[in-house]
């Protein structure tokens, strides 16, 4: 039951967010400060911001709902994080950071040309509009249960509120409010877990319940989206495009004080992601136990039904605040990164190349408002019976061939040129569209799109087009930007192997712990 106390808890969080944004905004700077915060953040701070950005309301609502339906096999798509982050830390982050980029798509112009840069920047804007729009819809599902407004009004109001503090504070406000939002998310999640676990003493272990804890599915069928094969192979391509070639994520590493801090930021995410998704997967199993497997028309409603019908007003307020914090953490990052790309990859590149830093700062702030308006459109189209998490993943897979393939081609193929990127972009997108007409599960769109992109890009580059003298010099310079992996970074590989071992024996471990 929602009461005034629930609303007051949520309002207290919103007031804290506004107060923090005002405090951070007290030190406004140049357009570089708006996009990279003066490059003065520590690795852990930036890492928590990355984790908070990607672990949004889509995880809070979508992951438990997906596990409620499919069991903890749904977690298989998240077992690749340590391996993916290792690749990002070794191959991508050093190049972007040492080039002192503001937008990572600047790299593509240095390596290939302006067309490759523009294609990828445009794809980024499209994908972020879709992803943020679905997230905005997800949190609006909750707000309409609390406030006397329609879902359309909730979408508009939340978007405008979030962009307001992003407008004034830039990436510095985004990162520091992410820290606050992480704390609120942690408190709300812990409260929800406590309520669920407090009523489990009378539950007996059944074979059906034990099966819900089974993570490892060795199926080799390509129509299975929760198999270990899909998780470790297919979804690795998708996650590498997110953590290695996505302005939304990489922008945090570019805001750190040095390369070591940039790598630390990514490693925080590499270690932390497993525990976050494990926690929300366990919530899904606990909800399955609580409802005794009751069927829901929309899996997104499972956690919402429990929160609003089986907890007290204070807990409702905490959960609402946690969900709002999770959504806002992703939305503010989206608005800032989209504004950065609009400003540097389009406005500065094509409209006004010789303006002052103050002019670009002002432009970036106003373009963050445009980004918010753009996100509202897909939010209104996001009503779906699928899990929100699966919806986002399937939509973003459409362009993963371009997003990941362009950078892989630039980093690892010395003779690759812009003609190869252009033709590969067209063919890989067509290949992924054709995949959607098959029974193939969505995780496989990413590797197919990427491998088709690389194959076409390499072949076309071999027989058409050539690099300019400047681009050839950049290829030589690029080779000096890498570093051999440090010993601490190999810990990600070890950690990844250990998490696989843990998941392999999770049902047996749960049974043993329950009996004792």
C-alpha positions as a printed Julia matrix, in Angstrom:
516×3 Matrix{Float64}:
  0.0     0.0     0.0
  1.38    3.38   -1.04
  1.11    6.17    1.55
  2.5     9.65    2.03
  5.49    8.15    3.87
  6.43    6.24    0.7
  6.31    9.43   -1.32
  8.3    11.35    1.3
 11.13    8.81    1.21
 11.34    9.19   -2.55
 11.19   13.0    -2.35
 14.05   13.0     0.17
 16.2    11.16   -2.36
 15.29   13.62   -5.12
 16.15   16.57   -2.85
 19.55   15.01   -2.07
 20.18   14.59   -5.79
 19.39   18.24   -6.48
 21.53   19.41   -3.55
 24.5    17.33   -4.7
 24.2    18.56   -8.29
 24.15   22.18   -7.09
 27.26   21.56   -4.98
 29.16   20.0    -7.87
 27.99   22.68  -10.29
 29.64   25.31   -8.09
 32.89   24.61  -10.0
 31.82   24.92  -13.62
 34.51   24.8   -16.28
 35.07   24.41  -20.0
 33.38   22.09  -22.47
 36.12   19.57  -21.65
 34.99   19.78  -18.01
 31.4    19.18  -19.13
 32.44   16.0   -20.95
 35.46   14.71  -19.0
 35.28   16.55  -15.66
 38.77   17.99  -15.99
 40.18   14.44  -16.04
 40.62   14.39  -12.26
 38.57   11.44  -10.98
 39.99    8.41   -9.2
 39.64    4.91  -10.58
 37.26    3.56   -7.93
 34.93    6.57   -8.19
 34.77    6.29  -11.97
 34.37    2.51  -11.7
 31.38    2.77   -9.38
 29.88    5.27  -11.82
 30.34    2.81  -14.7
 28.73    0.03  -12.69
 25.84    2.25  -11.62
 25.29    3.38  -15.2
 25.0    -0.11  -16.65
 23.17   -1.64  -13.68
 20.01    0.39  -14.03
 16.28   -0.11  -13.57
 16.52   -2.61  -16.44
 18.47   -4.87  -14.07
 16.36   -4.19  -10.97
 13.13   -5.04  -12.8
 14.23   -7.16  -15.74
 16.76   -9.56  -14.21
 14.55  -10.95  -11.41
 11.7   -11.24  -13.91
 13.84  -13.13  -16.4
 15.12  -15.5   -13.68
 11.55  -15.98  -12.43
 10.72  -17.39  -15.88
 13.93  -19.12  -16.95
 15.74  -19.78  -13.67
 19.32  -18.72  -12.98
 20.33  -19.96  -16.41
 19.49  -16.37  -17.38
 22.65  -15.35  -15.55
 24.79  -17.19  -18.1
 24.81  -14.11  -20.34
 26.64  -12.21  -17.57
 29.42  -14.71  -16.85
 31.69  -13.2   -19.52
 32.28   -9.84  -17.81
 35.76  -10.58  -16.35
 37.03  -11.81  -19.72
 35.44   -8.93  -21.64
 36.75   -6.29  -19.22
 40.24   -7.81  -19.49
 40.14   -7.27  -23.27
 38.84   -3.71  -22.84
 41.56   -2.86  -20.29
 44.36   -4.29  -22.43
 43.4    -3.23  -25.96
 40.91   -0.35  -25.93
 41.35    1.86  -22.86
 45.11    2.59  -23.32
 44.62    3.77  -26.92
 41.67    6.03  -26.16
 43.21    7.48  -23.01
 46.66    8.22  -24.43
 45.13    9.97  -27.43
 43.42   12.36  -24.95
 40.08   11.97  -26.72
 36.82   13.58  -25.65
 34.68   11.46  -27.97
 36.0     7.99  -28.79
 34.68    8.4   -32.34
 37.48   10.92  -32.92
 39.7     7.84  -33.06
 37.83    6.54  -36.1
 38.5     9.74  -38.05
 42.19    9.59  -37.19
 42.3     5.94  -38.26
 39.9     5.86  -41.22
 38.25    9.19  -42.02
 35.24   11.36  -41.28
 32.65    8.98  -42.78
 33.62    6.13  -40.44
 33.48    8.53  -37.5
 30.07    9.87  -38.5
 28.54    6.42  -39.07
 29.56    5.21  -35.63
 28.58    8.42  -33.86
 25.14    8.24  -35.47
 24.74    4.58  -34.53
 25.67    5.45  -30.95
 22.96    8.12  -30.78
 20.34    5.73  -32.18
 21.24    2.88  -29.83
 21.33    5.13  -26.76
 17.94    6.62  -27.62
 16.47    3.12  -27.78
 18.17    1.85  -24.63
 17.49    4.92  -22.5
 13.93    5.07  -23.78
 13.18    1.55  -22.58
 14.78    2.31  -19.2
 12.73    5.49  -18.9
  9.61    3.44  -19.57
 10.63    0.85  -16.97
 10.89    3.34  -14.12
  7.71    5.09  -15.25
  5.86    1.82  -14.58
  6.61    2.41  -10.91
  5.99    6.13  -10.75
  2.42    5.83  -12.06
  1.64    3.55   -9.1
  2.74    6.23   -6.66
  1.82    9.54   -8.26
 -1.52   10.6    -9.77
 -0.11   10.93  -13.28
 -0.26    8.98  -16.51
  2.67    6.92  -17.77
  3.2     9.48  -20.55
  3.5    12.26  -17.97
  5.86   10.16  -15.83
  8.14    9.6   -18.82
  8.3    13.3   -19.63
  8.69   14.56  -16.04
 11.44   12.09  -15.09
 13.38   12.79  -18.27
 13.26   16.54  -17.75
 14.16   16.29  -14.05
 17.21   14.16  -14.8
 18.46   16.35  -17.62
 18.11   19.44  -15.42
 21.0    18.53  -13.11
 22.97   17.06  -16.01
 22.59   20.35  -17.87
 24.19   22.37  -15.09
 26.87   20.02  -13.79
 28.09   17.94  -16.73
 29.98   14.68  -16.25
 31.17   15.71  -12.76
 27.58   15.89  -11.54
 26.79   12.65  -13.33
 29.64   10.76  -11.64
 29.01   12.11   -8.13
 25.25   11.59   -8.34
 26.01    8.06   -9.54
 27.79    7.53   -6.22
 24.71    8.71   -4.32
 22.44    6.63   -6.52
 24.61    3.55   -5.9
 24.16    3.95   -2.15
 20.39    4.36   -2.53
 20.26    1.32   -4.84
 22.25   -0.74   -2.33
 19.97    0.22    0.57
 16.8    -0.44   -1.41
 18.05   -3.78   -2.73
 19.12   -4.9     0.75
 15.72   -3.93    2.15
 13.93   -5.94   -0.54
 16.18   -8.95    0.03
 15.59   -8.74    3.78
 11.82   -8.74    3.39
 11.94  -11.73    1.04
 14.34  -13.84    3.07
 12.56  -13.17    6.39
  9.64  -15.36    5.37
 11.6   -18.31    3.94
 12.18  -20.42    7.06
  9.17  -22.63    6.38
 10.08  -23.29    2.74
 11.21  -26.82    1.91
 13.7   -27.68   -0.81
 12.13  -29.29   -3.89
 13.73  -30.5    -7.13
 11.94  -27.67   -8.96
 13.47  -25.09   -6.62
 16.97  -26.57   -6.91
 16.67  -26.39  -10.71
 16.02  -22.66  -10.44
 19.56  -22.29   -9.06
 21.14  -24.11  -12.01
 23.21  -21.59  -13.97
 25.13  -23.81  -16.38
 23.19  -24.96  -19.42
 25.4   -26.87  -21.87
 22.93  -26.74  -24.74
 24.49  -26.1   -28.15
 21.21  -25.01  -29.76
 21.43  -21.54  -31.31
 17.82  -20.77  -30.36
 18.68  -21.02  -26.65
 19.45  -17.58  -25.19
 20.49  -18.81  -21.72
 23.08  -21.47  -22.62
 26.69  -21.26  -21.49
 27.7   -21.19  -25.15
 25.54  -18.11  -25.74
 26.81  -16.44  -22.58
 30.55  -17.0   -22.95
 30.78  -16.69  -26.73
 27.88  -14.8   -28.26
 27.14  -12.21  -25.57
 30.86  -11.52  -25.14
 30.74   -9.67  -28.46
 27.82   -7.56  -27.25
 29.46   -6.76  -23.92
 32.8    -5.93  -25.56
 30.97   -3.38  -27.7
 29.48   -1.93  -24.51
 32.65   -1.79  -22.38
 35.21   -1.28  -25.13
 33.6     0.87  -27.83
 30.74    2.75  -26.17
 31.06    6.47  -25.4
 28.62    6.06  -22.51
 31.07    3.8   -20.65
 34.48    4.87  -21.95
 33.74    8.52  -21.15
 34.19    7.65  -17.44
 37.68    6.28  -18.06
 38.56    9.43  -20.01
 37.57   11.47  -16.94
 40.18    9.8   -14.7
 43.49   11.36  -13.67
 45.81    8.83  -15.35
 45.86    5.58  -17.32
 46.22    3.47  -14.18
 43.02    5.01  -12.8
 41.26    4.46  -16.13
 42.12    0.76  -16.01
 41.12    0.54  -12.35
 37.73    2.0   -13.23
 37.09   -0.78  -15.72
 38.38   -3.47  -13.37
 35.97   -2.35  -10.63
 33.21   -3.11  -13.1
 34.82   -6.4   -14.11
 34.81   -7.68  -10.55
 31.59   -6.05   -9.38
 29.25   -7.02  -12.21
 29.18  -10.72  -11.29
 28.04  -10.04   -7.74
 25.41   -7.54   -8.86
 23.82   -9.95  -11.32
 24.14  -12.86   -8.9
 22.26  -10.84   -6.3
 19.41   -9.9    -8.64
 19.24  -13.47   -9.94
 18.8   -14.75   -6.38
 16.03  -12.18   -5.93
 14.3   -13.76   -8.92
 14.51  -17.22   -7.35
 13.21  -15.91   -4.01
 10.28  -14.31   -5.8
  9.59  -17.63   -7.53
  9.52  -19.32   -4.11
  7.28  -16.63   -2.64
  4.72  -16.84   -5.44
  5.13  -20.63   -5.78
  5.68  -20.31   -9.52
  2.51  -18.31  -10.19
  2.27  -17.2   -13.83
  2.54  -13.51  -14.75
  1.5   -12.08  -18.11
  4.45   -9.67  -17.97
  7.59  -10.78  -16.15
  8.37   -7.15  -15.33
  5.37   -7.16  -12.98
  6.78   -9.82  -10.63
  8.98   -7.57   -8.53
  6.53   -4.67   -8.75
  3.66   -6.82   -7.49
  5.7    -7.93   -4.51
  6.89   -4.43   -3.62
  3.47   -2.81   -3.74
  1.39   -5.64   -2.29
  3.64   -7.37    0.24
  5.83   -4.71    1.87
  5.23   -1.73    4.16
  5.14    1.94    3.08
  8.72    2.68    4.18
 10.08   -0.27    2.2
  7.98    0.84   -0.78
  9.56    4.28   -0.54
 13.06    2.8    -0.37
 12.46    0.54   -3.37
 10.92    3.36   -5.39
 13.92    5.52   -4.56
 16.31    2.69   -5.49
 14.58    2.1    -8.81
 14.48    5.81   -9.56
 18.17    6.1    -8.65
 19.05    3.16  -10.9
 17.18    4.67  -13.84
 18.51    8.18  -13.32
 22.08    6.88  -13.12
 21.75    5.55  -16.66
 19.68    8.44  -17.99
 22.01   11.21  -16.83
 24.98    9.36  -18.33
 23.09    8.93  -21.57
 22.17   12.59  -21.81
 25.75   13.7   -21.12
 27.37   11.25  -23.53
 24.85   11.98  -26.29
 25.43   15.72  -25.83
 29.19   15.12  -26.05
 28.85   13.19  -29.29
 26.43   15.72  -30.78
 28.79   18.56  -29.89
 32.17   17.15  -30.92
 31.27   14.64  -33.64
 28.65   16.74  -35.41
 28.46   20.38  -34.32
 32.2    21.06  -34.0
 33.1    18.8   -36.92
 30.58   20.08  -39.47
 29.11   23.39  -38.3
 31.51   25.49  -36.21
 35.1    24.27  -36.03
 36.86   27.32  -34.58
 34.66   28.41  -31.67
 35.86   29.03  -28.11
 35.72   26.35  -25.38
 32.99   28.38  -23.67
 30.88   28.19  -26.83
 31.21   24.4   -27.01
 30.38   24.13  -23.3
 27.19   26.11  -23.85
 26.34   24.06  -26.94
 26.89   20.75  -25.12
 24.6    21.81  -22.29
 21.77   22.74  -24.63
 22.24   19.59  -26.67
 21.77   17.55  -23.49
 18.22   18.93  -23.46
 17.77   17.77  -27.05
 19.04   14.32  -26.04
 16.41   14.11  -23.3
 13.65   15.02  -25.72
 14.85   12.36  -28.19
 14.83    9.66  -25.5
 11.19   10.36  -24.66
 10.05    9.07  -28.08
 11.18    5.4   -27.77
 10.08    5.45  -24.12
  6.51    5.9   -25.28
  6.9     2.92  -27.62
  8.42    0.54  -25.07
  5.35   -1.3   -23.78
  6.25   -4.96  -24.16
  5.5    -8.39  -22.72
  9.18   -9.32  -22.8
 11.59   -8.77  -19.99
 12.9    -5.22  -20.17
 16.45   -6.56  -19.94
 15.97   -8.88  -22.92
 14.26   -6.15  -24.94
 17.2    -3.78  -24.56
 19.76   -6.47  -25.36
 17.94   -7.61  -28.51
 17.56   -4.06  -29.84
 21.16   -3.02  -29.22
 22.42   -6.19  -30.93
 21.22   -4.82  -34.27
 24.18   -2.46  -34.61
 26.84   -4.31  -32.65
 28.59   -5.32  -35.87
 29.26   -1.68  -36.7
 29.98   -0.57  -33.12
 32.53   -3.26  -32.35
 33.74   -4.14  -35.84
 34.89   -0.6   -36.71
 37.22   -0.43  -33.72
 38.5    -4.0   -34.07
 39.28   -3.33  -37.72
 41.11   -0.13  -36.82
 43.1    -1.66  -33.98
 44.11   -4.99  -35.51
 44.13   -4.66  -39.31
 46.95   -2.35  -40.46
 45.73   -1.91  -44.03
 42.0    -1.5   -43.24
 40.55    1.7   -44.74
 37.34    3.71  -44.85
 35.97    1.93  -47.91
 36.12   -1.29  -45.92
 34.26    0.29  -43.0
 31.49    1.68  -45.23
 30.79   -1.57  -47.06
 31.13   -3.65  -43.91
 28.6    -1.43  -42.11
 25.99   -2.05  -44.79
 26.55   -5.8   -45.13
 26.75   -6.54  -41.39
 23.52   -4.67  -40.69
 21.76   -6.61  -43.45
 23.12   -9.86  -41.99
 21.72   -9.06  -38.54
 18.34   -8.06  -39.97
 18.19  -11.41  -41.78
 19.04  -13.2   -38.53
 15.91  -11.75  -36.96
 13.81  -13.75  -39.42
 15.3   -17.01  -38.16
 14.79  -18.89  -34.89
 18.28  -17.92  -33.77
 18.38  -16.42  -30.25
 19.27  -12.71  -29.95
 22.75  -13.24  -28.39
 24.04  -14.61  -31.69
 23.24  -11.42  -33.62
 26.33   -9.79  -32.08
 29.02  -12.28  -33.18
 27.45  -12.74  -36.6
 27.28   -8.99  -37.19
 30.84   -8.46  -35.96
 32.41  -11.35  -37.88
 30.6   -10.38  -41.09
 31.81   -6.8   -40.58
 35.42   -7.92  -40.12
 35.34  -10.28  -43.09
 33.83   -7.71  -45.46
 36.0    -4.89  -44.1
 39.22   -6.85  -44.58
 38.33   -8.02  -48.1
 37.14   -4.61  -49.33
 40.15   -2.84  -47.79
 42.46   -5.24  -49.59
 41.08   -4.42  -53.05
 39.48   -0.95  -52.75
 40.65    2.33  -51.29
 43.88    3.13  -49.51
 45.18    4.93  -46.45
 46.46    8.5   -46.67
 49.98    9.32  -45.51
 48.56   10.75  -42.27
 46.54    7.59  -41.63
 49.57    5.39  -42.28
 51.56    7.45  -39.79
 48.74    7.09  -37.26
 48.77    3.28  -37.65
 52.47    3.3   -36.77
 51.86    5.64  -33.8
 48.93    3.52  -32.6
 51.22    0.54  -32.06
 53.13    2.55  -29.42
 50.0     3.21  -27.34
 49.5    -0.35  -26.08
 51.05   -1.86  -22.97
 51.56   -5.45  -21.96
 48.94   -6.54  -19.39
 49.98   -5.94  -15.79
 49.94   -8.85  -13.35
 46.92   -7.43  -11.53
 44.89   -7.46  -14.71
 45.33  -11.22  -15.08
 43.33  -11.45  -11.86
 40.24  -10.84  -13.99
 40.87  -14.08  -15.89
 41.36  -16.02  -12.66
 38.24  -14.45  -11.19
 36.25  -15.37  -14.3
 37.31  -19.02  -14.03
 36.4   -19.09  -10.33
 32.92  -17.67  -11.0
 32.35  -20.37  -13.61
 33.34  -23.0   -11.05
 31.02  -21.47   -8.44
 28.09  -21.41  -10.85
 28.74  -25.02  -11.87
 28.17  -26.22   -8.3
 25.66  -23.59   -7.17
 22.65  -25.95   -6.82
 24.68  -28.34   -4.66
 26.02  -25.46   -2.55
 22.51  -24.09   -1.99
 21.23  -27.52   -0.96
 24.13  -28.01    1.46
 23.68  -24.56    3.03
 19.92  -25.03    3.35
 20.3   -28.36    5.13
 22.67  -26.82    7.66
